[in-house]
mmCIF file of C-alpha atoms in Angstrom:
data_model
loop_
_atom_site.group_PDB
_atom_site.id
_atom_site.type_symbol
_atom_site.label_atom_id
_atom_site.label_comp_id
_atom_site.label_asym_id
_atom_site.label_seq_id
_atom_site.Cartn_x
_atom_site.Cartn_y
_atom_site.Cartn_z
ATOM 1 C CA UNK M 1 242.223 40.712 -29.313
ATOM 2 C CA UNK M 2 240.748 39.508 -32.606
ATOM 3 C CA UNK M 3 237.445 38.468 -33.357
ATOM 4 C CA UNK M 4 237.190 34.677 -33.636
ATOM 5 C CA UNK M 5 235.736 33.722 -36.953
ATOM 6 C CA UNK M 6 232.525 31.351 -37.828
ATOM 7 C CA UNK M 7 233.182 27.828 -36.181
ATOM 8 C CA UNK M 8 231.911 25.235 -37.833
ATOM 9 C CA UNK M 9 229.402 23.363 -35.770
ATOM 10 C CA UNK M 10 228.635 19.207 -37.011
ATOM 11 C CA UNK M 11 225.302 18.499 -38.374
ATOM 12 C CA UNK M 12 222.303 17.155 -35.839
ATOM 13 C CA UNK M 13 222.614 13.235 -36.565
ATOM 14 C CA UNK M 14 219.033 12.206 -35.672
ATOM 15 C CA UNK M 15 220.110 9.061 -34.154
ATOM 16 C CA UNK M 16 222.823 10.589 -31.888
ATOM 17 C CA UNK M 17 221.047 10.919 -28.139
ATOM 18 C CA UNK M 18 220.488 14.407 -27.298
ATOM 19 C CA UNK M 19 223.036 16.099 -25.239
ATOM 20 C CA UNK M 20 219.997 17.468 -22.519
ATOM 21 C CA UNK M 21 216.961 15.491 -21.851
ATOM 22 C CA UNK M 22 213.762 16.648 -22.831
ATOM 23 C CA UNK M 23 212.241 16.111 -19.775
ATOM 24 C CA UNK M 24 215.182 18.639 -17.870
ATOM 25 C CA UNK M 25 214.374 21.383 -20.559
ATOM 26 C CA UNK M 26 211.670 23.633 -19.066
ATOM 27 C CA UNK M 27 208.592 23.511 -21.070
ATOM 28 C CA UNK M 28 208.611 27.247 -21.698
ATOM 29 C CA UNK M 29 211.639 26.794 -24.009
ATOM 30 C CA UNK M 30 211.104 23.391 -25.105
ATOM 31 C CA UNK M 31 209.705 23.530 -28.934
ATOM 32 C CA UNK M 32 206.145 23.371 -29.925
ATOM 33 C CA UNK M 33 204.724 22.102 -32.713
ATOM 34 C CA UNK M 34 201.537 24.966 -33.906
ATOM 35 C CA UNK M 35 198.338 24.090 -33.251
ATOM 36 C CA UNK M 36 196.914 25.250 -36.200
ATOM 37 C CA UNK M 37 198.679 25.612 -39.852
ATOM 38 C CA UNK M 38 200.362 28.890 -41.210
ATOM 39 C CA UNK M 39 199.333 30.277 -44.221
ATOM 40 C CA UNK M 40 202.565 30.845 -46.392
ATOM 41 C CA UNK M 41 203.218 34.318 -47.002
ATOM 42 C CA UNK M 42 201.222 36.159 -49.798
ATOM 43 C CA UNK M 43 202.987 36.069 -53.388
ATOM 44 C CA UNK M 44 203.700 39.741 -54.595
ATOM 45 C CA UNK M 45 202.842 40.399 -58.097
ATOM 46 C CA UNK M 46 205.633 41.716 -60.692
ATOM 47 C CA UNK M 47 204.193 44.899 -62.364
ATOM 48 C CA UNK M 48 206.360 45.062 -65.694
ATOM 49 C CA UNK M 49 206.376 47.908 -68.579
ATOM 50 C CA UNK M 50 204.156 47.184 -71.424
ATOM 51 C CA UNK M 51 206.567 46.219 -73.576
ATOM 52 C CA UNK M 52 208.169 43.947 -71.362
ATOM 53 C CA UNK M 53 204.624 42.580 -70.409
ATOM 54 C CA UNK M 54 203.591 41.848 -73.744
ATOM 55 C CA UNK M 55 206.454 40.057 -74.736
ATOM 56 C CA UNK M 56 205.888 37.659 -71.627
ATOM 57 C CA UNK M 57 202.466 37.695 -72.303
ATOM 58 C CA UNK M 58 203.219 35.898 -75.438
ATOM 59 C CA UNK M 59 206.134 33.542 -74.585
ATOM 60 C CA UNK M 60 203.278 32.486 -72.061
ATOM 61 C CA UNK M 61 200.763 31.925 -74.403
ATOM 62 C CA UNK M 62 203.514 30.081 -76.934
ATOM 63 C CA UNK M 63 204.632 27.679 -74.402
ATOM 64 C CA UNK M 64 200.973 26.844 -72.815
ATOM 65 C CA UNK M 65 199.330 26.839 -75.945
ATOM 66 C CA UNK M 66 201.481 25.078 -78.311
ATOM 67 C CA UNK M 67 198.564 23.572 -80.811
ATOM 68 C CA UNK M 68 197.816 27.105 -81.518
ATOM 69 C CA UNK M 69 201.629 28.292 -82.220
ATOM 70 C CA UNK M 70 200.588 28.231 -85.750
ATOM 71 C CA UNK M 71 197.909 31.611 -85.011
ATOM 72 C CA UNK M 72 200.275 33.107 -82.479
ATOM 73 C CA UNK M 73 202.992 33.860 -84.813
ATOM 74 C CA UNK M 74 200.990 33.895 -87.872
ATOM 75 C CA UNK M 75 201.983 37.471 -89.932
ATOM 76 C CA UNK M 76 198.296 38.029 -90.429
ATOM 77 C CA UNK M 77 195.243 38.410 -88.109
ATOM 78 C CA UNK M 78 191.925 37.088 -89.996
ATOM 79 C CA UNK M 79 189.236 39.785 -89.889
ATOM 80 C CA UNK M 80 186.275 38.657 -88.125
ATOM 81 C CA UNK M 81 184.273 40.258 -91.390
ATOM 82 C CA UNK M 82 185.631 37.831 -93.608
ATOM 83 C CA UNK M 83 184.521 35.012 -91.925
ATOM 84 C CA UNK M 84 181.320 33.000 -91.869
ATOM 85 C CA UNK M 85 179.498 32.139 -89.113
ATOM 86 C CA UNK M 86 181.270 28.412 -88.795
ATOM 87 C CA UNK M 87 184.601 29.040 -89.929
ATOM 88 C CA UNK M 88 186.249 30.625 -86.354
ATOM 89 C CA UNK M 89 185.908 30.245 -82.745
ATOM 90 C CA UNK M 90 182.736 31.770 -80.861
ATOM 91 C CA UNK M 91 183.505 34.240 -77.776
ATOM 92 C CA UNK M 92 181.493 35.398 -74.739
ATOM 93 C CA UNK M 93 183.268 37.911 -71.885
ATOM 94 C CA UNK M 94 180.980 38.226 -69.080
ATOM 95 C CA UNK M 95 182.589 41.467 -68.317
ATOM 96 C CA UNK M 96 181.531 42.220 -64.603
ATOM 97 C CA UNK M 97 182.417 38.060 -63.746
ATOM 98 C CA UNK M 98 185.874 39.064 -65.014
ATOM 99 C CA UNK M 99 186.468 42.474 -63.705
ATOM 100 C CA UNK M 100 185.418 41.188 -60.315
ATOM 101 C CA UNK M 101 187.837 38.435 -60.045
ATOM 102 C CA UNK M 102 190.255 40.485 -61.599
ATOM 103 C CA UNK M 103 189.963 43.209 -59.028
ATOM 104 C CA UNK M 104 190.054 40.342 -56.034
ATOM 105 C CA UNK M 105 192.910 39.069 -57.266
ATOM 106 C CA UNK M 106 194.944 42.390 -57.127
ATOM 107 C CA UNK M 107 193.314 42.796 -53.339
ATOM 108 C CA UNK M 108 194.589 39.834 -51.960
ATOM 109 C CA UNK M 109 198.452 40.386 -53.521
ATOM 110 C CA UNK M 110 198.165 43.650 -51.569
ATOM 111 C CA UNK M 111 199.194 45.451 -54.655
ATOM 112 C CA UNK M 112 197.777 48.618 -56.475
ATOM 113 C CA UNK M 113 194.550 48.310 -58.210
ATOM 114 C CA UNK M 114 195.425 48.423 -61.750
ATOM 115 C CA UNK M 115 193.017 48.344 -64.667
ATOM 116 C CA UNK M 116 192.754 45.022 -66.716
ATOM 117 C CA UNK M 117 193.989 45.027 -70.116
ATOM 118 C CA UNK M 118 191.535 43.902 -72.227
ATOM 119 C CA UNK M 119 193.611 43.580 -75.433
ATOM 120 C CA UNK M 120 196.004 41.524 -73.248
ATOM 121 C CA UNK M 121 193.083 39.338 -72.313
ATOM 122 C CA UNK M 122 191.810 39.097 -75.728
ATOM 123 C CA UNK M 123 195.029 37.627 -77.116
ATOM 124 C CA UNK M 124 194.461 35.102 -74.532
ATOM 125 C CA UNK M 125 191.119 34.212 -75.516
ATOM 126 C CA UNK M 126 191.455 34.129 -79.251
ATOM 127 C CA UNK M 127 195.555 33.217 -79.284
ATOM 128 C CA UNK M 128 195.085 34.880 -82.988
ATOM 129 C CA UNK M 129 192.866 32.029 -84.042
ATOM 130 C CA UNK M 130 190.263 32.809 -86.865
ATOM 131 C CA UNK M 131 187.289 34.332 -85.001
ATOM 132 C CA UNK M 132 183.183 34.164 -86.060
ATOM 133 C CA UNK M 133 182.206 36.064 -83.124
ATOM 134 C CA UNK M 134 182.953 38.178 -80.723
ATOM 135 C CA UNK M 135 180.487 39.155 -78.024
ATOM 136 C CA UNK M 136 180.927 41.476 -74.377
ATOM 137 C CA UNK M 137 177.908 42.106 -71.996
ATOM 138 C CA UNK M 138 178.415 43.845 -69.373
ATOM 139 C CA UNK M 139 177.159 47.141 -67.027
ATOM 140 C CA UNK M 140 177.317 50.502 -66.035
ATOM 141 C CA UNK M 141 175.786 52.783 -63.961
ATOM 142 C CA UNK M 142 175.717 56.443 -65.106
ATOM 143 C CA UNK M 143 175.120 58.351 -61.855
ATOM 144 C CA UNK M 144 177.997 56.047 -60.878
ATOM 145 C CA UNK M 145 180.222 55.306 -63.297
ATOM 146 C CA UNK M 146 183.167 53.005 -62.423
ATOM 147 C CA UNK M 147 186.548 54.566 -64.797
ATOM 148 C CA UNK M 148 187.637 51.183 -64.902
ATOM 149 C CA UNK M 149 184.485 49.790 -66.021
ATOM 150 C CA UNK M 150 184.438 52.060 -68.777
ATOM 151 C CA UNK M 151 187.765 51.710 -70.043
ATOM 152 C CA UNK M 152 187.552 48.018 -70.156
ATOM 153 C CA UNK M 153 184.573 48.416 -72.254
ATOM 154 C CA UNK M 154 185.452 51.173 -74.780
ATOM 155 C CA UNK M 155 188.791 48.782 -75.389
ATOM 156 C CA UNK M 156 186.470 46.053 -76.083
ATOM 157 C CA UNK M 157 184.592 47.844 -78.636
ATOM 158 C CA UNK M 158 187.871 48.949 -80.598
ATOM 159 C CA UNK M 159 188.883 45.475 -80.746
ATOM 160 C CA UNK M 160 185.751 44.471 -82.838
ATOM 161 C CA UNK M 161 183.862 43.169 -79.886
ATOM 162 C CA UNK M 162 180.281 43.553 -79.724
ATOM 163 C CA UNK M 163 179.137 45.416 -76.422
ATOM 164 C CA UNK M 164 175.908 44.715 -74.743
ATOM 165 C CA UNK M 165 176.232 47.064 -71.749
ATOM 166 C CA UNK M 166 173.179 47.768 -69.792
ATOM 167 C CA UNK M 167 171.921 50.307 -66.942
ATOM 168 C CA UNK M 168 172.154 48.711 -63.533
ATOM 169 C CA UNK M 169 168.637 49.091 -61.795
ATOM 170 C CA UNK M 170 168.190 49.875 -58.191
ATOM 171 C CA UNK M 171 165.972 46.749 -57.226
ATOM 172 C CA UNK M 172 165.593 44.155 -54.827
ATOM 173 C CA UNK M 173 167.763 40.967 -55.778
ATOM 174 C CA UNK M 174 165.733 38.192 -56.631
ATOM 175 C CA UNK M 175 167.225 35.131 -55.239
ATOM 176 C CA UNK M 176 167.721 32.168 -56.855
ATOM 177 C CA UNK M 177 166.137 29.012 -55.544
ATOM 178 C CA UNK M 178 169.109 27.763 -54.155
ATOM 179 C CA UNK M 179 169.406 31.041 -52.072
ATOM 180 C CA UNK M 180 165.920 30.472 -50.460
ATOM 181 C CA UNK M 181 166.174 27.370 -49.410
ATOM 182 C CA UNK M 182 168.877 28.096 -47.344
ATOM 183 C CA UNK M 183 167.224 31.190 -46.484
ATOM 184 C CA UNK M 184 163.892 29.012 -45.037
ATOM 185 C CA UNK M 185 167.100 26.335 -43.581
ATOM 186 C CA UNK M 186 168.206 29.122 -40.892
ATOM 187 C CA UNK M 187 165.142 30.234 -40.423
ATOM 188 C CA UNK M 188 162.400 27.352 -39.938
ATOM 189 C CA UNK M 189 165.146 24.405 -39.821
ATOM 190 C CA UNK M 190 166.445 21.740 -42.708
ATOM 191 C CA UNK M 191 163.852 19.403 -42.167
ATOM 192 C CA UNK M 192 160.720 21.906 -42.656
ATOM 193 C CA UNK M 193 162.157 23.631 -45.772
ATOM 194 C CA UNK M 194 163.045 20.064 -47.583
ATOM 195 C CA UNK M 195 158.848 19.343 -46.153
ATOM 196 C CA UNK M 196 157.918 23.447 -47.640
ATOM 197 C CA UNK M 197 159.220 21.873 -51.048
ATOM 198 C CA UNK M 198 157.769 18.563 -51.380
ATOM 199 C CA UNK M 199 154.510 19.685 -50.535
ATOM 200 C CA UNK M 200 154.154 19.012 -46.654
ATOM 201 C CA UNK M 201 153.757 22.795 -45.664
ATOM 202 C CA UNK M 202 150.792 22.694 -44.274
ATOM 203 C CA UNK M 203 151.212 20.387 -41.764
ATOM 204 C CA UNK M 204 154.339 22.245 -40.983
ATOM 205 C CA UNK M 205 152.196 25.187 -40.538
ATOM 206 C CA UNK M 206 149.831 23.419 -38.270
ATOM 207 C CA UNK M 207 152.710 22.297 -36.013
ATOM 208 C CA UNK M 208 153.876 25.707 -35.606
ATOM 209 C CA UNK M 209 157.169 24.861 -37.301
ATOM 210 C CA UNK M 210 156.643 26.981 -40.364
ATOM 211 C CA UNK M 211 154.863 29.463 -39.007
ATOM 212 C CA UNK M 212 157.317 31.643 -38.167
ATOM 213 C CA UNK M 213 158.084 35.642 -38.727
ATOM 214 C CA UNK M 214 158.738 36.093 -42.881
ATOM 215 C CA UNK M 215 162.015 36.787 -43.880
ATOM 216 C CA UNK M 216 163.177 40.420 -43.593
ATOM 217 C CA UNK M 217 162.846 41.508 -47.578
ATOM 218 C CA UNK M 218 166.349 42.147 -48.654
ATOM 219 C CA UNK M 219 167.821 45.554 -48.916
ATOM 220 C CA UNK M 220 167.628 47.838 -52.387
ATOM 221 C CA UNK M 221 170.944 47.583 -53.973
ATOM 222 C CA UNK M 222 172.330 48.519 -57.939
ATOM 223 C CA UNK M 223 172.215 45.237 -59.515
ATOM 224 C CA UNK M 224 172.524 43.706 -63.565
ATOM 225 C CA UNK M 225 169.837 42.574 -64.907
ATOM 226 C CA UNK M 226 169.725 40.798 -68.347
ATOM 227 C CA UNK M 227 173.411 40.971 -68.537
ATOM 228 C CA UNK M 228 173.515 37.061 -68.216
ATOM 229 C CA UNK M 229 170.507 36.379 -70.321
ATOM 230 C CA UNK M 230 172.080 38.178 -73.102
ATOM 231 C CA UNK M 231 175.177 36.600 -72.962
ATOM 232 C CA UNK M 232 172.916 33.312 -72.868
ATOM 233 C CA UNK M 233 170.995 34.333 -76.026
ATOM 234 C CA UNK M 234 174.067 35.222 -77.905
ATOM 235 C CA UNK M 235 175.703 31.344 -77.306
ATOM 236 C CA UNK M 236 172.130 29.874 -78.419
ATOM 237 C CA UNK M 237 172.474 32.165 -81.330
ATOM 238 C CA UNK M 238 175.735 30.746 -82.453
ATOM 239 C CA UNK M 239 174.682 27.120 -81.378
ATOM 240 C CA UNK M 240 171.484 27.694 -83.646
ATOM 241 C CA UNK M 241 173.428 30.070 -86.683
ATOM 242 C CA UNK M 242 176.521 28.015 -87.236
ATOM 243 C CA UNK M 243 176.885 25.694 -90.095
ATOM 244 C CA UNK M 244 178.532 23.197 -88.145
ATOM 245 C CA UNK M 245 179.838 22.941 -84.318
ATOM 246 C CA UNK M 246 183.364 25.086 -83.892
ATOM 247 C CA UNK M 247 184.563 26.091 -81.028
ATOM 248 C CA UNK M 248 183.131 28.313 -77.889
ATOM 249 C CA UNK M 249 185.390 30.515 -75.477
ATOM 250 C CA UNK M 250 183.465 31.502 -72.360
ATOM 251 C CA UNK M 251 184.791 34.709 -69.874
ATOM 252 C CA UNK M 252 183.282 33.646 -67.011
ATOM 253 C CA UNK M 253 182.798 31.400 -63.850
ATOM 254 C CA UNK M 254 179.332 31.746 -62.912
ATOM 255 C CA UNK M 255 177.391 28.540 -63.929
ATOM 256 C CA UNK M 256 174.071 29.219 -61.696
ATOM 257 C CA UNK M 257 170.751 30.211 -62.838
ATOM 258 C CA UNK M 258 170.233 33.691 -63.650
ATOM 259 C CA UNK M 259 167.153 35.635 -62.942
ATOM 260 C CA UNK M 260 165.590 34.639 -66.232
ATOM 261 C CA UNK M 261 167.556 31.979 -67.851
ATOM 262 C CA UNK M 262 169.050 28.680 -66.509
ATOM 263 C CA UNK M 263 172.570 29.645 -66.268
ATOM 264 C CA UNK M 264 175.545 29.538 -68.188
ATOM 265 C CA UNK M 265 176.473 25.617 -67.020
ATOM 266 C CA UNK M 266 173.082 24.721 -68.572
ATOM 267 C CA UNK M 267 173.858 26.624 -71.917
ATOM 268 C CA UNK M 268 177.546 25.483 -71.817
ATOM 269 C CA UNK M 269 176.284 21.736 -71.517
ATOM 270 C CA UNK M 270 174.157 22.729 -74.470
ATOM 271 C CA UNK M 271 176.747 23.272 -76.478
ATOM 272 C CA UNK M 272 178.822 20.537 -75.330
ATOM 273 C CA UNK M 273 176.124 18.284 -76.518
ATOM 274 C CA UNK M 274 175.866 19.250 -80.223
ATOM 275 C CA UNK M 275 179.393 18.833 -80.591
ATOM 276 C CA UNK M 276 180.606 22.063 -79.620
ATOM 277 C CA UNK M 277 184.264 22.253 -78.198
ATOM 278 C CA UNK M 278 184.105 24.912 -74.986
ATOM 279 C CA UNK M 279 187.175 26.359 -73.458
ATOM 280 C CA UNK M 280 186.116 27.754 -69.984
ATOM 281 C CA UNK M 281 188.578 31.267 -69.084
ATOM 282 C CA UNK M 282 187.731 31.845 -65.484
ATOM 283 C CA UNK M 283 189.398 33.133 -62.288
ATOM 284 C CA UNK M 284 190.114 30.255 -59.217
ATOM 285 C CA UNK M 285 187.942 32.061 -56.684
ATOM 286 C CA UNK M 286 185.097 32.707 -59.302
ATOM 287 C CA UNK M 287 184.608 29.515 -61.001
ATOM 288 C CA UNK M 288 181.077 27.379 -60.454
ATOM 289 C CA UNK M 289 181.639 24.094 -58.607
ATOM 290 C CA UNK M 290 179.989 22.228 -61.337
ATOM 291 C CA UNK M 291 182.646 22.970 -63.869
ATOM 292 C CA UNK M 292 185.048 21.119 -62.048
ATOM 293 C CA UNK M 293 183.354 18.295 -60.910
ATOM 294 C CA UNK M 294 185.279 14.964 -61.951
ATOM 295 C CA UNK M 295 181.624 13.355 -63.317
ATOM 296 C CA UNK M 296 181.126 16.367 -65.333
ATOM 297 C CA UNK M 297 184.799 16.848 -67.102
ATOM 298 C CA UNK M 298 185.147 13.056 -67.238
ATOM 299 C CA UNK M 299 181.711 12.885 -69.442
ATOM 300 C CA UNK M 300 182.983 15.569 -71.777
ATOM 301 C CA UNK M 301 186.903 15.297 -71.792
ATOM 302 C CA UNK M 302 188.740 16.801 -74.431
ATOM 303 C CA UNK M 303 185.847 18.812 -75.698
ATOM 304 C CA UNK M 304 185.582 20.876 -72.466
ATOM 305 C CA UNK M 305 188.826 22.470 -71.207
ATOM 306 C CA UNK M 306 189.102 25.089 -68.024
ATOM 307 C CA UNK M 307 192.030 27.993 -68.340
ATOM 308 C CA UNK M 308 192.484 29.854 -65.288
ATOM 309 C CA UNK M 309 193.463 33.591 -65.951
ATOM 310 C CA UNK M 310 195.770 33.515 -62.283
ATOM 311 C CA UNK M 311 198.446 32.074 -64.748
ATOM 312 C CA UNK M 312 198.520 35.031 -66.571
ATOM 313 C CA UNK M 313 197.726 37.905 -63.838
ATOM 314 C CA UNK M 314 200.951 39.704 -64.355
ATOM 315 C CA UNK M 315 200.130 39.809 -68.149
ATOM 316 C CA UNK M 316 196.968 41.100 -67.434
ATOM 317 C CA UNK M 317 197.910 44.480 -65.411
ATOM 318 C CA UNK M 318 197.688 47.214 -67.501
ATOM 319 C CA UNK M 319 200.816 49.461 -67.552
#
């Protein structure tokens, strides 16, 4: 006897009365709308040969970029040597900010961890655009070294960038003033660490509401130190140095104060307010809330733009 073939069945008409009544279905196969959303499913990353990665590396950058096709396919790089210090665009890489978000990134696509190609993410910060300045700080730890650490910095250096790479230290991290307020909040309560701050401690204290056990100092760890500050010094330098505002292009999505310095948000708004134009290359998950706050990129518009390196991941995966 042959199979019977497909039949087609008609399509459910929603305004047609359903054939069995909900209410003589038994609940245990009647649907059921979840509770609680699904994440979609996890995009999987397309690792391409170098060649191949390149190329769409710089379709990419043609078709995003199109005010700066001119550079891209330009015959002829400009040597940073032959420029003054106001005649190109001004770059930072906060190397470990990068690497970090870089290495997240690969985590949650569940894919190998690859090393970041630098030269690939140096054609997307300069898009072959005259350059002043090129500046990397970064870390390393030489009981410790991390290989792909190292080779993102020695790549730096043979692209003409100038590395600032210091010795971690094996310290308490200080924490920021942000951190210990909401350090004193779960210990001693909102209300007494907003009265610690605006001078009312001591009654606190008499109360009983302060006095409490002091925090638990936090744990030795290998931390940077003066990696931020430099990178901070080096934009002031260019602010200061440059015959007339050009443009900045900041690695990095930390904006909050450093251990000695005010933070990059401060030094970006610095910038921003003696004419400076500042492109912002950061990673989603890394990026300080205050960079994207609507008051903040309304006050500065065009002059302040964000790029977000997920668009160019794939492009970024050394092969």
């Amino acid at each position: 006897m042959p199979f019977p073939g497909p039949v087609s069945l008609p399509a459910y008409q929603p305004h047609y009365p359903a054939t069995t009544p909900t209410q003589l279905v038994p609940r245990t196969v009647q649907p059921v709308a979840p509770r609680t959303p699904v994440p979609a499913p996890k995009a999987g990353l397309t690792i391409r040969p170098a060649i191949d990665r390149h190329f769409l590396h710089l379709q990419q950058l043609l078709h995003i970029f199109p005010e700066d096709r001119k550079w891209l396919v330009a015959p002829m790089q400009l040597l940073n040597s032959k420029l003054s210090a106001g005649a190109g665009i001004h770059i930072f890489v906060d190397a470990s900010n990068i690497l970090i978000g870089f290495r997240d990134k690969l985590k949650y696509a569940r894919t190998q961890l690859f090393d970041l190609s630098f030269d690939s993410l140096a054609l997307l910060l300069e898009r072959r655009r005259p350059v002043a300045r090129r500046v990397l700080a970064g870390s390393s730890r030489k009981t410790s070294p991390l290989p792909f650490v190292d080779a993102f910095i020695t790549k730096a250096e043979e692209v003409g960038y100038e590395n600032n790479v210091y010795e971690q230290v094996y310290k308490e991290k200080e924490l920021t003033d942000r951190q210990r307020f909401f350090r004193d909040v779960d210990r001693i309560g909102y209300k007494a660490a907003v009265a610690r701050r605006s001078g009312g401690e001591s009654s606190d204290s008499e109360t009983g509401a302060a006095a409490v056990t002091p925090a638990a100092p936090s744990p030795m760890k290998w931390v940077e130190q003066g990696v931020d500050e430099n990178l901070h010094l080096k934009m002031c330098q260019s602010i200061l140095d440059a015959d007339e505002p050009a443009t900045m292009v900041l690695a990095t999505g930390d904006g909050a104060a450093a251990e000695y310095s005010d933070g990059f948000l401060a030094h970006v708004e610095r910038a921003l307010k003696r004419g400076w134009t500042v492109e912002l290359v950061s990673w989603k998950q890394q990026i300080n809330g205050g960079y994207t706050k609507k008051k903040w990129q309304a006050k500065w518009g065009a002059k302040f733009k964000v790029i977000f390196l997920d668009d160019f991941v794939e492009s970024l995966i050394e092969t």
